[in-house]
Coordinates of C-alpha atoms in Angstrom, one line a residue:
Chain A
M116 CA 0.0 0.0 0.0
I117 CA 1.3 3.5 -0.9
P118 CA 1.9 5.4 2.4
N119 CA 0.8 8.9 3.3
H120 CA 3.2 11.5 4.6
V121 CA 3.1 13.9 7.5
L122 CA 6.0 16.4 8.1
I123 CA 6.9 17.5 11.6
L124 CA 9.0 20.7 11.5
G125 CA 10.5 22.7 14.3
C126 CA 13.6 23.8 16.1
P127 CA 15.5 21.4 18.3
K128 CA 13.9 20.7 21.7
T129 CA 10.3 21.4 20.5
G130 CA 8.9 17.9 20.8
K131 CA 9.1 16.5 17.3
I132 CA 10.2 13.1 18.4
R133 CA 7.6 13.0 21.2
I134 CA 4.8 13.7 18.6
A135 CA 6.2 11.0 16.3
D136 CA 6.4 8.5 19.1
W137 CA 2.9 9.3 20.3
L138 CA 1.5 8.9 16.8
S139 CA 3.1 5.5 16.3
E140 CA 2.2 3.2 19.2
D141 CA 4.2 0.2 18.0
E142 CA 7.2 1.7 16.3
K143 CA 9.7 3.9 18.0
L144 CA 12.5 6.0 16.5
E145 CA 15.9 4.4 16.9
N146 CA 19.4 5.4 16.0
I147 CA 18.6 9.1 16.4
N148 CA 21.5 11.2 15.3
A149 CA 22.6 13.6 18.0
E150 CA 23.9 16.1 15.5
S151 CA 20.5 16.7 13.8
H152 CA 17.0 15.2 13.7
S153 CA 16.5 16.3 10.1
G154 CA 15.6 13.5 7.7
L155 CA 14.3 11.0 10.3
I156 CA 11.4 8.9 9.1
L157 CA 9.1 6.9 11.2
K158 CA 6.9 4.4 9.4
T159 CA 3.7 3.5 11.2
R160 CA 0.2 2.4 10.6
L161 CA -2.9 4.4 11.5
R162 CA -5.9 2.3 12.4
T163 CA -9.5 3.4 12.9
N164 CA -12.9 1.6 13.0
Y165 CA -13.4 2.5 9.3
Y166 CA -10.0 2.3 7.7
S167 CA -6.3 1.8 8.2
T168 CA -3.4 3.5 6.4
D169 CA 0.3 3.4 6.2
L170 CA 1.9 6.6 7.5
N171 CA 5.4 8.0 7.0
I172 CA 6.2 10.6 9.7
L173 CA 9.0 12.8 8.3
I174 CA 11.0 15.0 10.7
D175 CA 12.8 18.1 9.6
E176 CA 14.7 20.5 11.8
F177 CA 16.1 24.0 11.5
P178 CA 18.9 25.0 12.0
S179 CA 20.2 21.9 10.2
E180 CA 23.1 21.5 12.8
R181 CA 22.3 21.1 16.5
S182 CA 25.4 22.8 17.5
N183 CA 23.5 26.1 17.2
I184 CA 20.9 25.0 19.6
N185 CA 20.9 28.1 21.8
T186 CA 20.6 30.5 18.9
N187 CA 18.5 33.6 19.6
D188 CA 15.0 34.1 18.2
S189 CA 16.0 36.2 15.2
L190 CA 18.6 33.6 14.1
K191 CA 16.0 30.9 14.5
F192 CA 13.5 32.8 12.4
N193 CA 16.1 33.4 9.7
E194 CA 16.8 29.7 9.6
L195 CA 13.1 29.0 9.3
K196 CA 12.9 31.6 6.4
L197 CA 15.8 29.8 4.7
W198 CA 13.9 26.5 5.1
Y199 CA 10.8 28.1 3.8
E200 CA 12.5 29.4 0.7
E201 CA 14.1 26.1 0.0
F202 CA 10.8 24.2 0.6
K203 CA 9.1 26.5 -2.0
T204 CA 11.6 25.6 -4.7
V205 CA 10.9 23.4 -7.7
E206 CA 13.2 20.7 -6.3
C207 CA 10.9 20.3 -3.3
K208 CA 7.7 20.1 -5.4
E209 CA 7.7 16.3 -5.2
L210 CA 7.8 16.4 -1.4
R211 CA 5.0 19.1 -1.3
D212 CA 2.9 16.9 -3.6
V213 CA 3.0 13.9 -1.3
L214 CA 2.5 15.7 1.9
D215 CA -0.9 15.3 3.7
G216 CA -0.1 17.4 6.7
L217 CA 2.4 19.6 8.5
I218 CA 2.9 19.9 12.2
F219 CA 5.0 22.9 13.2
T220 CA 6.4 22.7 16.7
V221 CA 7.3 25.4 19.2
N222 CA 8.6 25.4 22.8
L223 CA 6.8 27.8 25.0
D224 CA 9.7 28.0 27.5
S225 CA 12.4 29.0 25.0
D226 CA 10.5 30.6 22.1
S227 CA 9.5 34.2 22.5
T228 CA 6.0 35.4 21.5
D229 CA 7.6 37.6 18.8
Y230 CA 9.4 34.6 17.3
I231 CA 6.2 32.5 17.4
S232 CA 4.2 35.2 15.9
Q233 CA 6.6 35.7 13.0
S234 CA 6.9 31.9 12.5
L235 CA 3.2 31.3 12.4
S236 CA 2.7 34.0 9.9
L237 CA 5.3 32.3 7.7
I238 CA 3.6 28.9 8.2
S239 CA 0.3 30.6 7.3
D240 CA 1.9 31.9 4.1
L241 CA 3.1 28.3 3.4
K242 CA -0.4 27.0 3.9
D243 CA -1.8 29.5 1.4
F244 CA 1.0 28.7 -1.0
M245 CA 0.4 24.9 -0.8
K246 CA -3.3 25.3 -1.1
S247 CA -2.9 27.5 -4.2
E248 CA -0.5 25.1 -5.7
S249 CA -2.6 22.0 -5.6
D250 CA -6.1 20.8 -4.6
N251 CA -4.6 18.4 -2.1
D252 CA -6.2 18.4 1.2
I253 CA -3.5 19.3 3.7
F254 CA -3.8 19.8 7.5
F255 CA -1.7 22.2 9.4
I256 CA -1.2 22.0 13.2
I257 CA 0.8 24.1 15.6
S258 CA 2.0 22.0 18.5
A259 CA 3.6 23.5 21.6
I260 CA 5.4 22.0 24.5
S261 CA 6.8 23.2 27.8
E262 CA 8.5 21.7 30.8
Q263 CA 5.9 23.0 33.3
K264 CA 2.3 23.8 32.4
V265 CA 2.2 27.4 31.3
P266 CA -0.6 29.7 30.0
F267 CA -0.8 29.4 26.2
E268 CA -3.8 31.5 25.3
D269 CA -1.7 34.3 23.7
V270 CA 0.0 31.8 21.4
E271 CA -3.3 30.2 20.7
D272 CA -4.7 33.6 19.7
I273 CA -1.8 34.1 17.3
A274 CA -2.4 30.7 15.7
I275 CA -6.1 31.4 15.4
S276 CA -5.5 34.8 13.8
N277 CA -3.3 33.0 11.2
G278 CA -5.9 30.5 10.5
L279 CA -4.0 27.6 12.2
E280 CA -5.1 25.2 14.8
F281 CA -3.1 25.3 18.0
I282 CA -2.5 22.3 20.2
Y283 CA -0.7 22.2 23.6
F284 CA 1.0 18.9 23.5
N285 CA 1.3 18.7 27.3
E286 CA -2.4 18.2 27.6
S287 CA -4.4 15.1 26.8
G288 CA -8.0 13.8 27.2
T289 CA -11.0 16.1 26.8
N290 CA -11.9 19.6 28.1
E291 CA -15.1 20.8 29.7
F292 CA -16.8 20.9 26.3
K293 CA -15.9 17.3 25.7
E294 CA -13.5 18.3 23.0
K295 CA -10.3 16.3 22.6
V296 CA -7.3 18.4 23.6
G297 CA -3.5 18.1 23.3
K298 CA -2.0 14.9 22.0
D299 CA -5.4 13.2 21.7
R300 CA -6.5 16.1 19.4
I301 CA -3.5 15.5 17.1
K302 CA -4.5 11.9 16.8
E303 CA -8.1 12.9 16.1
I304 CA -7.0 15.3 13.3
L305 CA -5.0 12.5 11.7
E306 CA -7.9 10.0 12.1
T307 CA -10.4 12.4 10.5
H308 CA -8.2 13.5 7.7
E309 CA -9.1 12.5 4.2
W310 CA -6.0 10.5 3.3
K311 CA -5.1 9.9 -0.3
N312 CA -4.4 6.2 0.2
I313 CA -6.5 4.2 2.7
D314 CA -7.3 0.6 3.2
L315 CA -11.1 0.3 3.8
G316 CA -10.8 -3.3 4.9
N317 CA -13.9 -4.5 3.1
D318 CA -12.9 -8.1 3.9
D319 CA -16.2 -8.9 5.6
Y320 CA -18.2 -7.6 2.7
E321 CA -16.1 -9.5 0.2
N322 CA -16.2 -12.7 2.2
H323 CA -20.0 -12.5 2.4
K324 CA -20.2 -12.1 -1.3
M325 CA -17.7 -14.9 -1.9
Q326 CA -19.9 -17.2 0.2
K327 CA -22.8 -16.4 -2.0
L328 CA -20.6 -17.1 -5.1
D329 CA -20.3 -20.8 -4.2
D330 CA -24.0 -21.2 -4.2
M331 CA -24.3 -19.6 -7.5
R332 CA -21.6 -21.8 -8.9
T333 CA -23.5 -25.0 -8.0
M334 CA -24.4 -27.0 -11.0
L335 CA -28.1 -27.1 -11.8
I336 CA -28.0 -30.9 -12.5
E337 CA -26.3 -32.6 -9.6
S338 CA -26.3 -36.2 -8.5
E339 CA -27.2 -37.2 -4.9
D340 CA -23.7 -37.5 -3.7
G341 CA -23.0 -33.9 -4.8
S342 CA -20.8 -34.8 -7.8
H343 CA -21.9 -33.4 -11.1
Q344 CA -20.3 -36.2 -13.2
M345 CA -22.7 -38.4 -15.1
D346 CA -22.4 -42.1 -14.8
F347 CA -22.8 -44.5 -17.7
T348 CA -26.4 -45.6 -16.9
T349 CA -27.5 -42.0 -16.8
V350 CA -26.0 -41.4 -20.3
L351 CA -27.7 -44.6 -21.6
D352 CA -31.1 -43.4 -20.0
K353 CA -30.7 -40.1 -21.7
L354 CA -29.9 -41.7 -25.0
Q355 CA -32.9 -44.0 -24.7
I356 CA -35.2 -41.0 -24.1
A357 CA -33.7 -39.2 -27.0
K358 CA -34.1 -42.2 -29.2
G359 CA -37.8 -42.4 -28.3
K360 CA -38.3 -38.8 -29.1
A361 CA -36.3 -39.1 -32.4
D362 CA -38.6 -41.9 -33.5
S363 CA -41.6 -39.7 -33.1
I364 CA -40.1 -37.1 -35.6
S365 CA -41.2 -38.0 -39.1
D366 CA -39.0 -35.6 -41.1
I367 CA -35.6 -37.1 -41.6
S368 CA -33.6 -33.8 -41.7
E369 CA -35.4 -32.7 -38.5
R370 CA -34.6 -36.1 -36.9
E371 CA -30.9 -35.8 -37.8
K372 CA -30.8 -32.2 -36.5
Y373 CA -32.3 -33.3 -33.2
A374 CA -29.9 -36.3 -32.9
K375 CA -26.9 -34.0 -33.4
T376 CA -28.2 -31.6 -30.7
V377 CA -28.6 -34.5 -28.2
I378 CA -25.1 -35.9 -29.0
G379 CA -23.6 -32.4 -28.6
E380 CA -25.3 -32.0 -25.1
I381 CA -24.1 -35.4 -24.0
I382 CA -20.5 -34.7 -25.1
D383 CA -20.7 -31.4 -23.1
Y384 CA -21.8 -33.3 -20.0
I385 CA -19.1 -36.0 -20.4
Chain B
M234 CA -39.0 29.3 12.6
S235 CA -37.4 28.3 9.3
I236 CA -33.8 27.2 8.9
K237 CA -32.0 28.4 5.7
F238 CA -29.1 26.0 5.8
L239 CA -27.2 23.7 8.0
I240 CA -23.4 23.2 7.7
L241 CA -21.1 20.9 9.7
I242 CA -17.6 22.2 9.9
S243 CA -14.6 20.5 11.5
R244 CA -12.1 22.3 13.6
Q245 CA -9.6 22.0 10.7
G246 CA -12.1 24.0 8.6
K247 CA -13.3 21.1 6.5
V248 CA -17.0 20.9 5.6
R249 CA -18.5 17.5 6.6
L250 CA -22.1 18.0 5.7
T251 CA -24.3 20.7 4.2
K252 CA -28.0 21.1 3.6
W253 CA -29.6 24.1 2.0
Y254 CA -33.3 24.8 2.5
T255 CA -33.5 27.9 0.3
T256 CA -32.7 28.2 -3.4
T257 CA -29.1 29.4 -3.4
T258 CA -26.5 29.5 -6.2
Q259 CA -23.4 27.4 -6.0
K260 CA -21.3 30.6 -5.9
T261 CA -23.3 32.0 -2.9
K262 CA -23.1 28.7 -1.1
S263 CA -19.3 28.6 -1.5
K264 CA -19.1 32.2 -0.3
I265 CA -21.3 31.6 2.8
T266 CA -19.5 28.4 3.7
K267 CA -16.0 30.0 3.3
D268 CA -17.1 33.2 5.3
L269 CA -18.7 31.1 8.1
T270 CA -15.7 28.8 8.4
T271 CA -13.4 31.7 8.9
L272 CA -15.8 33.5 11.2
I273 CA -16.6 30.6 13.4
L274 CA -13.2 29.0 13.7
S275 CA -11.7 32.3 14.8
R276 CA -14.1 32.5 17.8
R277 CA -13.1 31.3 21.2
A278 CA -15.1 28.6 23.1
K279 CA -16.7 31.0 25.6
M280 CA -17.9 33.5 23.0
C281 CA -21.6 33.9 22.1
N282 CA -23.1 31.2 19.9
I283 CA -25.1 33.7 17.8
V284 CA -23.5 35.9 15.2
E285 CA -25.0 38.3 12.8
Y286 CA -24.1 37.7 9.2
Q287 CA -25.6 39.4 6.1
D288 CA -29.3 39.6 6.7
M289 CA -29.6 36.6 8.9
K290 CA -28.5 35.2 12.3
I291 CA -26.0 32.5 12.4
I292 CA -26.3 30.0 15.3
Y293 CA -23.5 27.6 15.9
R294 CA -22.7 25.0 18.5
R295 CA -19.6 23.0 19.0
Y296 CA -19.7 19.3 19.7
A297 CA -16.2 17.8 20.2
S298 CA -14.4 18.5 16.9
L299 CA -17.4 19.6 14.9
F300 CA -19.3 22.9 14.6
F301 CA -23.0 22.7 13.8
V302 CA -23.9 25.9 12.0
I303 CA -27.4 27.0 11.0
G304 CA -28.7 30.2 9.4
I305 CA -32.1 31.6 10.5
D306 CA -34.1 34.8 9.8
N307 CA -33.5 37.8 12.1
D308 CA -36.9 37.6 13.7
D309 CA -36.6 33.9 14.5
N310 CA -35.8 32.5 17.9
E311 CA -32.2 31.7 18.2
L312 CA -32.7 29.5 21.3
M313 CA -35.0 27.4 19.3
G314 CA -32.2 27.1 16.7
L315 CA -29.8 25.9 19.4
E316 CA -32.4 23.3 20.6
I317 CA -32.8 22.0 17.0
I318 CA -29.1 21.6 16.7
H319 CA -28.9 19.7 20.0
R320 CA -31.9 17.5 19.0
Y321 CA -30.1 16.6 15.8
V322 CA -26.9 15.7 17.6
E323 CA -28.8 13.6 20.2
Q324 CA -30.6 11.7 17.5
M325 CA -27.4 11.1 15.5
D326 CA -25.8 9.9 18.8
K327 CA -28.6 7.3 19.1
A328 CA -28.6 6.3 15.5
Y329 CA -24.9 5.7 15.3
G330 CA -24.4 4.8 18.9
K331 CA -22.0 7.4 20.3
V332 CA -21.4 9.5 17.2
S333 CA -18.1 11.0 16.3
E334 CA -16.7 13.0 13.4
L335 CA -15.3 9.8 11.9
D336 CA -18.8 8.2 12.0
I337 CA -20.2 11.1 10.1
I338 CA -17.4 11.0 7.5
F339 CA -17.7 7.3 6.8
G340 CA -21.5 7.0 7.3
F341 CA -22.7 10.3 6.1
E342 CA -25.9 8.8 4.5
K343 CA -27.2 8.1 8.0
A344 CA -26.5 11.7 9.1
Y345 CA -28.7 12.8 6.1
Y346 CA -31.4 10.3 6.9
V347 CA -31.7 11.6 10.5
L348 CA -31.7 15.2 9.2
D349 CA -34.3 14.5 6.6
E350 CA -36.6 12.9 9.1
L351 CA -36.1 15.8 11.6
L352 CA -36.3 18.7 9.3
L353 CA -38.3 19.3 6.1
D354 CA -38.1 22.6 4.3
G355 CA -36.1 24.0 7.2
K356 CA -38.9 23.3 9.7
V357 CA -39.1 20.7 12.3
Q358 CA -41.3 18.0 10.9
E359 CA -40.9 15.3 13.6
S360 CA -40.3 16.2 17.2
S361 CA -40.4 12.6 18.5
K362 CA -37.0 11.2 19.0
K363 CA -38.4 7.6 18.9
E364 CA -40.2 8.1 15.7
V365 CA -37.1 9.5 13.9
L366 CA -34.9 6.7 15.1
K367 CA -37.5 4.1 14.2
R368 CA -37.7 5.4 10.6
V369 CA -33.9 5.6 10.3
L370 CA -33.6 2.0 11.6
N371 CA -36.3 0.9 9.1
Q372 CA -34.2 2.4 6.3
D373 CA -31.1 0.7 7.6
D374 CA -33.0 -2.6 7.6
L375 CA -34.2 -2.1 4.1
E376 CA -30.7 -1.2 2.9
G377 CA -29.2 -4.4 4.5
S378 CA -31.9 -6.7 3.2
E379 CA -31.7 -9.1 0.3
E380 CA -34.8 -7.5 -1.2
F381 CA -33.0 -4.3 -1.6
D382 CA -30.1 -6.0 -3.4
V383 CA -32.7 -7.4 -5.8
L384 CA -34.3 -4.1 -6.3
I385 CA -31.1 -2.2 -7.2
N386 CA -29.7 -4.9 -9.4

């Protein structure tokens, strides 16, 4: 089955691996390069009551080297702009075409509101660009983490004003309105996304039809033991009946025609 | 009390179901849907559920990841609108058995059955929950029966 692709993008220490691990219950990322998390791919399978699909979770990071981990916000934003420019090039068209969703990650402890505001504006531009480029249905999520639980309403407002959905990854379960929040909401978005390639698992339906097929294949003339082969006496009986019928036909040409038909039928049975 | 349209929008801004009870051009439908998606998704959970839009009132209510949006006349009762939305959700919940967004995506015909039994020409035609559910179940039975296979083949 052709897999679907989701890209997780963000600075170092913004929870990209945590999201990937959360989305794939069985598989875990191994052999993670300490230098950079760019280029990591986690292959997993998404299963719901209605369908299942293969999912490739791609991870990309800026800056591309982790040695610059403590860069200030303006440097981080410049790196993101470079990534954005590169992502918009013709060389990346193939990647853009296969993407079904993008999760942009931020860290509420280390990222300033200014940086988040600028970044989300850029991601919003990217969303518009990708939507104008193709009719593909792509989801965009802004995911945030922090060590301690912190207020995130300001960042959520920035995301909403940019037409993006904000999710605070530290949360899970449902809120007072019975809405899924946090990591559970990410899973919900993925489950309700209209993937290009899904396996509807219509096995039950097909099995049901296949069972019917056997009945339909049953020979109309069947012996008592279930076999549809004629024995010698049945053939003789049939010939005798045909002979009697042929005797009653006065016209010779009609009689020959009838005899040929009967012989043809018997040959078919044998 | 007459409903002009009903739209189901997901939190990601995807339209899951639409029903128009007034004659509207495709262009206008697209414009209204796009405007309302932007308008409603940008509102916080604790904001008022009633918004004025063009020459009508928009009433919306959020259930988990879905927004149920209806448009009514300015002189219609908005609380009645909220009640109708709630009644629709309750009946879907019964018809599907704990309804979720995914159920509506993969079993949208049932969502339309329930809606068509509940509303006709934008007006409530059947207020009995039992009656609506009974008719929807009858349709389900018919769909699953061998006779139906024969009829459509």
